[in-house]
Structures are given as structure tokens and as C-alpha cells.
Amino acid sequence: MRLSPPDPGRPVDLDADLTDPAYYVDGEPHAVWHELRRTAPVSLRQTGAGIEYWSVTRHADVDRVLRDHRSFTSTRGTFLNMLGRSDPAAGRQLAATDPPRHTAMRSPLHQTLSLRTTAGEDPMIRQRVRALLAPAVEAGEMDVAAVMSGLPVAVLGGMMALPSDDWQQLTDLAAMAVAPDEPARMLPKGPQATLQRAHRALFAYFQDKAHERREHPGSDLMSTLLDLRIDDQPDPGGMVSNCYSLMVGAATWPHAAAAGLYELAASGRYAEFAGRPELLDPLIEEVFRWASPANHFLRHTMTEVELGGVRLPAGAPVVVWLGSANRDATVFTDPYAFDPTRWPNRHLAFGSGPHNCLGAPLARRMIRHVFTEMFDLVTDVAPAGPPSHVASNFVAGYRHAPLKLEVSQHG
């Protein structure tokens, strides 16, 4: 989506359909959220199809919805495309399960993807990052959105012991799943057909791999998922569902790297921060706040509940906007400034509470290697043209973001 700040001199269209993927190509969602935080932080809105939902825009309220699983359930769907429908993954996929079942499912995966455990993946991640950057460094230019898009599958593919010949296919399918309205990937029959195709193809792929892995188990991430037991029973279907969830969730991460690199280039501050390794941690957190690559999450109220001074009925769909929460001026000083020195940084880019992104440690590690390798190989960057934006109400990111590179002599 456009990352531009609201302009006080420009009228705000509060009737804009925030669920319309096309709106995020050239609309002004940040201007709408800014006004909603000020005047109606919890408000009843409609999709273009006339389905009502409650929109939540302030940091404190978004945090409450995500943390309070007793009042706001995930089992009826976690994305806007599930509005008005039941979620077949409820109780089997981590994202669509509430505690205590969610806790039992998450614990072994949390250990596998923890910061300490993923430290052992550093050499592999660094090698994959450098391999992705190599053609761009040689050419002296890159579309940073395109280059970064291959990173999550390259890393997860290695951790799951998936054949490297499959990585491009998985990258394409994951991109179709998070942005089925994106013209370059949309099938002729439209976004719903695109989403179904991606969904079925990814599930079929992981079902096949699960069968192979049962025959030849290993110590990889997929084997860990396959060993997952719920109520002392194996759950191979849950393994497939969670592989899908991990792959699709990771498809949002490269948009953070692309947005951060492009913003450093556009602001002329790349060289400054390339020479300040002590600021790498706050830079990474600001990259995620700034990009907020996962734009929304969906919940449903379990009972009648008060939120932000508004009474919500039982069974109501509630959409929290992470990009809005991460620009809340009550939490972030000068929220529309990209400030790589910002610390502490209480962003909600990875969600909050029991459903806080399981892959967050790995995502941070990947982005750290992107910036470390870029700073080592490239002395400066500059925009080579304006960026364009992905057509998606879920993933916030660039479709294209061209950069010119000044390559380090020792790189």
C-alpha cells in the first residue's frame, strides 16, 4: 500500500472500501485510518459486497483484540476472505485455533522456530541471501521487491528439506495465496479462482511431501510438524495445514525488507546506516513497523463485549488494521517518519498475544542478513523510479521498487 502520510489539506474519503484489494494500489488507506483513529476508532463498516464488520484502528484496541482470545476467537477465520463463511481449518491450523488447543499445537513449533534454535540456520540464511543479491550486485541495479520475493521459500525450503527445484513454484503459489487480486498472478477466472488454485496446489504439494517424509523421516522442520500430536493422536492433516500456514505467512516478510531498503534509498540515509552496525536492531524493528506487511487480521466476538467504548454484539466479525495501529501517535512519536533509531518500538507487525507470529524470530533473522549483506556489498542505493503497490487487502507491499546500486569494491 501507499506509505504516504495523510495530507491535512486533502479531503479524506471515509467511505473508502478498506476491504477492496485495488484500493491499496493507489488509494490512501493511511489517511483514512488517521481520521478513523481520531473520530471513530471502533466503527461499523461494510465491504463492497455489503457484509458488515467492525473496524479497529487504534494500537491499544488492536492489541486487546489480538490478546483476548476469550472475547475474540480465531476459529471462524483470520482473514477478510473468510467473512461470512466458516473456516474448514478451525482446530487444525494454528492460526484458526484458540488456546488451550492452540498452546498444545504451538509449543513444539515454537521451540523449533525460536531465536536460539534458528541461530543454527545463520550460515544457510546468509548463503541464500547472498545468492539472491548476487545478480543485482553484478548488474548494479535491482527491483528490490522481485529480488526479496524468493527469500522466504529459499529459507523455509531448506529448513523443510524441500527440493530446490520446487522453490520457485512454491514462491509463486504463496504469492497467489496472499495477493490473489494481483494482476500478474491472477487467473482468467478471477481472484477467488486464483486463491482456490493456490490453496489446493499448496495443500496437494505438502500432502505428497508428508507421505514421502513418513516413509523417510528426518530432523527437518517438516518432520517435526509431522510428529506433532494433538490429544496424543498424530495429526497428518494438521501438519499439511500448518506447512501451508507457515509458507503463506512467510510470503509477507520480503515486503518488509523491500520497503525498508527503498525507504533508506528514497531518504538518502542508506550510507549513513550502513556505517552504523550498532543500530541494526532498531533498524530491523522500524522496518517491520514501517512496512506492516501483514495488513489485517479477522476475529469474531464470542459474547457481547465493549471495545474502545463501543458495544459489539456476540458473533460479530472484527477486523484489526495493523498498519493503522503502527502509526498511532499515542504510541509512536512522529509515526509517519521512518526512524531507524526508534527504540523501544512497540509495533504490532507480528501480531500480539497467543497468535503472535510463530515465525517472527526467523523473519527478524532473515531481514538482519538482508541488511548485513547489503551493507557489506553495496555502499549506497538510490531510487531508479517510483515504486508500485501490490493489489491486496492482506499483504502490504511493493509490486515493483527499482533501485540503482553503488557496489562496494571489496564486495
Coordinates of C-alpha atoms in Angstrom, one line a residue:
M1 CA 0.0 0.0 0.0
R2 CA 1.0 3.6 -0.3
L3 CA 3.1 4.6 2.7
S4 CA 2.5 8.3 2.4
P5 CA 1.4 10.3 5.4
P6 CA -2.0 12.0 5.5
D7 CA -2.2 15.5 4.0
P8 CA -4.2 17.9 6.2
G9 CA -5.1 19.9 3.0
R10 CA -6.6 17.0 1.2
P11 CA -10.1 15.7 1.9
V12 CA -10.4 12.1 3.3
D13 CA -12.8 9.7 1.8
L14 CA -14.1 7.9 4.9
D15 CA -16.4 5.8 2.7
A16 CA -13.5 4.1 1.0
D17 CA -13.8 0.3 1.0
L18 CA -10.8 -0.8 3.1
T19 CA -11.5 -4.4 2.1
D20 CA -11.1 -3.7 -1.6
P21 CA -7.6 -5.0 -2.7
A22 CA -7.5 -2.5 -5.6
Y23 CA -7.7 0.4 -3.1
Y24 CA -4.2 -0.5 -1.8
V25 CA -2.7 0.1 -5.2
D26 CA -3.3 3.9 -5.4
G27 CA -5.7 4.7 -2.6
E28 CA -4.8 6.5 0.7
P29 CA -5.5 4.0 3.5
H30 CA -3.2 5.8 6.0
A31 CA -5.2 8.9 5.6
V32 CA -8.5 7.0 6.2
W33 CA -7.0 5.2 9.3
H34 CA -5.6 8.5 10.6
E35 CA -9.1 10.1 10.6
L36 CA -10.7 6.9 12.0
R37 CA -8.3 6.8 14.9
R38 CA -9.3 10.4 15.6
T39 CA -13.1 10.2 15.2
A40 CA -14.2 6.5 15.1
P41 CA -11.5 4.1 16.2
V42 CA -14.0 1.3 16.5
S43 CA -16.6 1.6 13.8
L44 CA -19.1 -0.5 11.8
R45 CA -18.3 -0.6 8.1
Q46 CA -19.3 -2.6 5.1
T47 CA -17.4 -4.5 2.4
G48 CA -18.2 -3.8 -1.3
A49 CA -20.5 -6.8 -1.1
G50 CA -22.5 -5.3 1.7
I51 CA -21.1 -7.5 4.5
E52 CA -20.8 -5.6 7.8
Y53 CA -17.7 -5.8 10.0
W54 CA -16.3 -3.8 12.9
S55 CA -13.1 -1.9 12.0
V56 CA -10.4 -1.4 14.8
T57 CA -7.7 1.2 14.2
R58 CA -6.0 2.2 17.5
H59 CA -3.0 0.4 18.8
A60 CA -4.5 -0.3 22.3
D61 CA -7.7 -1.8 20.8
V62 CA -5.9 -3.8 18.2
D63 CA -3.6 -5.2 20.9
R64 CA -6.6 -6.1 23.0
V65 CA -8.4 -7.9 20.2
L66 CA -5.4 -10.0 19.4
R67 CA -4.6 -10.8 23.0
D68 CA -8.0 -11.6 24.3
H69 CA -8.9 -14.9 22.8
R70 CA -11.7 -15.5 25.2
S71 CA -13.6 -12.5 23.8
F72 CA -12.3 -12.6 20.2
T73 CA -12.0 -16.0 18.6
S74 CA -9.8 -17.1 15.7
T75 CA -11.7 -20.2 14.9
R76 CA -14.1 -18.6 12.5
G77 CA -11.4 -17.3 10.1
T78 CA -8.5 -14.9 10.4
F79 CA -8.5 -13.1 7.1
L80 CA -11.1 -10.9 5.3
N81 CA -11.7 -13.5 2.6
M82 CA -13.4 -15.7 5.3
L83 CA -16.0 -13.1 6.1
G84 CA -19.5 -14.7 6.1
R85 CA -18.0 -18.2 5.8
S86 CA -16.9 -20.9 8.2
D87 CA -13.2 -21.8 8.3
P88 CA -12.5 -25.5 7.5
A89 CA -9.1 -25.2 9.1
A90 CA -10.6 -24.4 12.5
G91 CA -9.0 -26.6 15.2
R92 CA -6.4 -27.9 12.9
Q93 CA -4.4 -24.9 11.7
L94 CA -2.6 -22.9 14.3
A95 CA -4.0 -19.6 13.0
A96 CA -7.5 -20.9 13.3
T97 CA -7.3 -22.4 16.7
D98 CA -7.6 -20.8 20.2
P99 CA -5.9 -21.8 23.5
P100 CA -5.7 -24.3 25.1
R101 CA -5.6 -26.4 21.9
H102 CA -3.6 -23.7 20.2
T103 CA -1.0 -23.8 23.0
A104 CA -0.5 -27.5 22.7
M105 CA -0.1 -27.3 19.0
R106 CA 2.2 -24.3 19.1
S107 CA 4.7 -25.3 21.8
P108 CA 6.8 -27.8 19.8
L109 CA 6.8 -25.5 16.8
H110 CA 7.8 -22.5 19.0
Q111 CA 10.9 -24.5 20.2
T112 CA 11.8 -25.3 16.6
L113 CA 11.5 -21.7 15.4
S114 CA 12.8 -19.9 18.4
L115 CA 15.5 -17.3 18.2
R116 CA 18.0 -19.7 19.9
T117 CA 17.1 -22.6 17.6
T118 CA 17.1 -20.7 14.3
A119 CA 20.6 -19.3 15.2
G120 CA 21.9 -22.6 13.7
E121 CA 20.4 -21.6 10.4
D122 CA 22.6 -18.5 10.1
P123 CA 25.1 -19.9 7.6
M124 CA 22.4 -21.2 5.4
I125 CA 20.3 -18.0 5.5
R126 CA 23.4 -15.8 4.8
Q127 CA 24.3 -18.0 1.8
R128 CA 20.8 -17.8 0.4
V129 CA 20.6 -14.0 0.9
R130 CA 24.0 -13.5 -0.9
A131 CA 22.9 -15.8 -3.7
L132 CA 19.7 -13.8 -4.3
L133 CA 21.6 -10.5 -4.2
A134 CA 24.5 -11.6 -6.4
P135 CA 22.9 -10.9 -9.9
A136 CA 21.7 -7.5 -8.7
V137 CA 25.1 -6.6 -7.3
E138 CA 26.7 -7.6 -10.5
A139 CA 24.2 -5.6 -12.6
G140 CA 24.3 -2.5 -10.3
E141 CA 20.5 -2.4 -10.1
M142 CA 17.6 -4.3 -8.9
D143 CA 13.9 -4.4 -8.4
V144 CA 14.1 -5.0 -4.7
A145 CA 10.5 -6.3 -4.5
A146 CA 11.3 -9.0 -7.0
V147 CA 14.6 -10.0 -5.5
M148 CA 13.3 -10.3 -2.0
S149 CA 10.3 -12.3 -3.0
G150 CA 12.3 -15.5 -3.3
L151 CA 13.9 -15.3 0.1
P152 CA 11.3 -16.9 2.4
V153 CA 10.8 -20.0 0.4
A154 CA 14.5 -20.4 -0.1
V155 CA 15.0 -20.4 3.7
L156 CA 11.9 -22.4 4.6
G157 CA 12.6 -24.8 1.8
G158 CA 16.0 -25.5 3.3
M159 CA 14.6 -25.9 6.8
M160 CA 11.8 -28.3 5.5
A161 CA 14.3 -30.2 3.2
L162 CA 12.3 -29.4 0.1
P163 CA 13.9 -29.8 -3.3
S164 CA 15.3 -26.5 -4.6
D165 CA 13.7 -27.2 -8.0
D166 CA 10.3 -26.6 -6.2
W167 CA 11.2 -23.3 -4.6
Q168 CA 10.1 -21.0 -7.5
Q169 CA 6.7 -22.9 -7.8
L170 CA 6.2 -22.5 -4.0
T171 CA 7.1 -18.8 -4.2
D172 CA 4.5 -18.2 -6.9
L173 CA 1.8 -20.2 -5.2
A174 CA 2.4 -18.4 -1.8
A175 CA 2.2 -15.0 -3.6
M176 CA -1.0 -16.1 -5.3
A177 CA -2.4 -17.1 -1.9
V178 CA -1.7 -13.7 -0.1
A179 CA -2.5 -11.5 -3.1
P180 CA -4.9 -13.3 -5.5
D181 CA -6.1 -9.9 -6.9
E182 CA -2.6 -9.1 -8.1
P183 CA -2.9 -8.8 -11.9
A184 CA 0.4 -10.5 -12.8
R185 CA -0.7 -13.7 -10.9
M186 CA -4.5 -13.6 -11.2
L187 CA -6.0 -16.4 -13.2
P188 CA -8.5 -15.6 -16.0
K189 CA -11.5 -16.6 -13.8
G190 CA -10.6 -14.1 -11.2
P191 CA -9.2 -13.7 -7.7
Q192 CA -11.4 -16.4 -6.0
A193 CA -10.3 -19.0 -8.6
T194 CA -6.7 -17.8 -8.1
L195 CA -6.9 -18.3 -4.3
Q196 CA -8.5 -21.7 -4.7
R197 CA -5.9 -22.8 -7.2
A198 CA -3.0 -21.7 -4.8
H199 CA -4.7 -23.2 -1.8
R200 CA -5.3 -26.6 -3.5
A201 CA -1.9 -26.7 -5.1
L202 CA -0.1 -26.0 -1.9
F203 CA -2.1 -28.5 0.1
A204 CA -1.6 -31.2 -2.5
Y205 CA 2.2 -30.4 -2.6
F206 CA 2.5 -30.8 1.2
Q207 CA 0.3 -33.9 1.3
D208 CA 2.7 -35.5 -1.2
K209 CA 5.7 -34.4 0.8
A210 CA 4.1 -35.6 4.1
H211 CA 3.7 -39.1 2.5
E212 CA 7.3 -39.1 1.5
R213 CA 8.5 -37.9 4.9
R214 CA 6.6 -40.6 6.7
E215 CA 8.5 -43.1 4.6
H216 CA 11.8 -41.4 5.2
P217 CA 11.7 -39.2 8.3
G218 CA 14.4 -36.7 9.1
S219 CA 15.4 -33.9 11.5
D220 CA 14.0 -31.2 9.3
L221 CA 11.1 -28.8 10.1
M222 CA 8.5 -30.8 8.2
S223 CA 9.4 -34.0 10.1
T224 CA 8.9 -32.0 13.3
L225 CA 5.5 -30.9 12.1
L226 CA 4.6 -34.5 11.1
D227 CA 5.5 -35.7 14.6
L228 CA 3.1 -33.2 16.2
R229 CA 0.4 -35.0 18.3
I230 CA -2.8 -33.5 19.5
D231 CA -4.6 -35.2 22.3
D232 CA -2.0 -37.9 22.0
Q233 CA -3.0 -38.6 18.4
P234 CA -1.0 -38.0 15.2
D235 CA -2.4 -35.3 13.0
P236 CA -1.0 -35.5 9.5
G237 CA -3.8 -33.3 8.1
G238 CA -2.8 -30.6 10.7
M239 CA 0.8 -30.9 9.6
V240 CA -0.2 -30.2 6.0
S241 CA -2.3 -27.2 7.1
N242 CA 0.5 -25.8 9.2
C243 CA 3.1 -26.1 6.4
Y244 CA 0.6 -24.2 4.3
S245 CA 0.2 -21.6 7.0
L246 CA 4.0 -21.1 7.5
M247 CA 4.7 -20.8 3.8
V248 CA 1.9 -18.3 3.2
G249 CA 2.7 -16.3 6.3
A250 CA 6.4 -16.1 5.3
A251 CA 5.3 -14.6 1.9
T252 CA 4.7 -11.3 3.7
W253 CA 8.2 -11.0 5.1
P254 CA 10.1 -9.9 1.9
H255 CA 7.8 -6.9 1.7
A256 CA 9.3 -5.6 4.9
A257 CA 12.8 -5.8 3.5
A258 CA 11.8 -4.2 0.2
A259 CA 10.0 -1.3 2.0
G260 CA 12.9 -0.7 4.3
L261 CA 15.6 -0.7 1.6
Y262 CA 13.5 1.5 -0.6
E263 CA 12.8 4.0 2.2
L264 CA 16.6 4.2 3.1
A265 CA 17.3 4.9 -0.6
A266 CA 14.5 7.5 -1.0
S267 CA 15.5 9.3 2.1
G268 CA 19.2 9.3 1.2
R269 CA 20.1 7.6 4.5
Y270 CA 21.3 4.3 3.3
A271 CA 25.1 5.1 3.5
E272 CA 24.6 6.6 7.0
F273 CA 23.1 3.4 8.5
A274 CA 25.4 1.1 6.5
G275 CA 28.2 2.6 8.6
R276 CA 26.3 2.2 11.9
P277 CA 26.1 -1.6 12.7
E278 CA 25.1 -0.8 16.4
L279 CA 21.7 0.5 15.0
L280 CA 20.9 -2.8 13.2
D281 CA 18.4 -4.0 15.8
P282 CA 16.3 -0.8 16.0
L283 CA 16.5 -0.6 12.2
I284 CA 15.0 -4.0 11.8
E285 CA 12.2 -3.3 14.2
E286 CA 11.4 0.0 12.4
V287 CA 11.4 -1.8 9.1
F288 CA 8.6 -4.1 10.3
R289 CA 6.7 -1.2 11.9
W290 CA 7.0 0.9 8.8
A291 CA 6.0 -1.8 6.3
S292 CA 3.5 -3.6 8.5
P293 CA 3.5 -6.3 5.8
A294 CA 0.5 -8.2 7.2
N295 CA -2.2 -5.6 6.9
H296 CA -5.1 -7.1 8.9
F297 CA -6.4 -9.9 10.9
L298 CA -10.0 -11.1 11.4
R299 CA -11.6 -12.2 14.7
H300 CA -15.2 -12.8 15.8
T301 CA -16.7 -11.8 19.2
M302 CA -17.5 -14.7 21.5
T303 CA -20.0 -12.7 23.5
E304 CA -21.2 -9.1 23.6
V305 CA -18.1 -7.1 24.5
E306 CA -17.1 -3.5 24.9
L307 CA -14.1 -2.3 22.9
G308 CA -12.9 1.3 22.7
G309 CA -16.1 2.5 24.4
V310 CA -18.3 0.7 21.8
R311 CA -20.6 -2.3 22.5
L312 CA -20.1 -5.1 20.0
P313 CA -22.7 -7.9 19.7
A314 CA -21.9 -11.6 20.0
G315 CA -20.7 -13.3 16.8
A316 CA -19.7 -10.0 15.2
P317 CA -16.7 -10.0 12.7
V318 CA -13.9 -7.7 13.9
V319 CA -11.1 -6.6 11.6
V320 CA -7.9 -5.1 13.1
W321 CA -5.7 -3.0 10.9
L322 CA -2.0 -3.5 11.8
G323 CA -0.8 -0.7 9.5
S324 CA -3.1 1.7 11.4
A325 CA -2.0 0.5 14.8
N326 CA 1.6 1.0 13.9
R327 CA 1.0 4.7 13.0
D328 CA -0.8 5.5 16.3
A329 CA 0.7 8.8 17.6
T330 CA -0.2 7.8 21.2
V331 CA 2.4 5.1 21.0
F332 CA 4.9 6.3 18.3
T333 CA 6.4 9.7 18.3
D334 CA 6.3 11.2 14.8
P335 CA 4.7 8.0 13.5
Y336 CA 4.9 8.9 9.8
A337 CA 8.7 9.3 9.9
F338 CA 10.9 6.3 9.1
D339 CA 13.2 6.4 12.1
P340 CA 15.8 3.6 12.2
T341 CA 16.9 4.9 15.7
R342 CA 13.4 4.4 17.2
W343 CA 13.7 2.5 20.4
P344 CA 11.7 1.0 22.1
N345 CA 9.4 0.1 19.3
R346 CA 6.1 -1.5 20.4
H347 CA 4.9 -2.3 16.8
L348 CA 2.3 -5.0 16.2
A349 CA 3.7 -6.1 12.8
F350 CA 3.8 -9.7 14.1
G351 CA 0.5 -9.5 15.9
S352 CA 0.2 -9.9 19.6
G353 CA -0.8 -12.4 22.3
P354 CA -1.1 -16.2 21.7
H355 CA -1.2 -15.8 17.9
N356 CA 2.0 -13.6 17.8
C357 CA 3.7 -14.7 14.6
L358 CA 5.4 -18.1 15.2
G359 CA 8.0 -17.2 12.5
A360 CA 8.9 -13.8 13.9
P361 CA 12.4 -14.9 15.2
L362 CA 13.1 -16.4 11.7
A363 CA 11.7 -13.3 10.0
R364 CA 13.9 -11.0 12.0
R365 CA 17.0 -13.2 11.3
M366 CA 16.3 -13.2 7.6
I367 CA 15.9 -9.4 7.5
R368 CA 19.0 -9.0 9.6
H369 CA 21.0 -10.9 7.0
V370 CA 19.5 -8.9 4.1
F371 CA 20.7 -5.7 5.6
T372 CA 24.0 -7.1 6.8
E373 CA 24.8 -8.4 3.3
M374 CA 23.5 -5.3 1.5
F375 CA 25.7 -3.1 3.8
D376 CA 28.7 -5.3 3.1
L377 CA 28.2 -5.5 -0.7
V378 CA 26.6 -2.1 -1.6
T379 CA 27.9 1.3 -0.4
D380 CA 24.9 3.3 -1.5
V381 CA 21.5 3.0 -3.2
A382 CA 19.1 5.4 -4.9
P383 CA 15.6 5.0 -6.3
A384 CA 15.6 4.2 -10.1
G385 CA 12.0 5.0 -10.4
P386 CA 8.7 5.2 -8.4
P387 CA 7.5 2.1 -6.7
S388 CA 4.2 0.4 -7.5
H389 CA 2.0 -1.3 -5.0
V390 CA 0.5 -4.8 -4.6
A391 CA -3.3 -5.2 -5.1
S392 CA -4.1 -6.9 -1.8
N393 CA -6.0 -6.1 1.4
F394 CA -3.8 -8.5 3.3
V395 CA -0.2 -8.1 2.3
A396 CA 1.1 -4.5 2.3
G397 CA 4.0 -4.2 -0.1
Y398 CA 5.6 -3.2 -3.4
R399 CA 4.8 -4.8 -6.7
H400 CA 8.0 -3.2 -8.1
A401 CA 10.6 -1.0 -6.4
P402 CA 13.6 -0.3 -8.7
L403 CA 17.0 0.7 -7.2
K404 CA 20.4 1.7 -8.5
L405 CA 23.3 0.2 -6.6
E406 CA 26.7 1.6 -5.9
V407 CA 28.7 -1.6 -5.3
S408 CA 31.4 -1.9 -2.7
Q409 CA 34.9 -2.6 -4.2
H410 CA 35.6 -5.4 -1.8
G411 CA 32.1 -7.0 -2.4

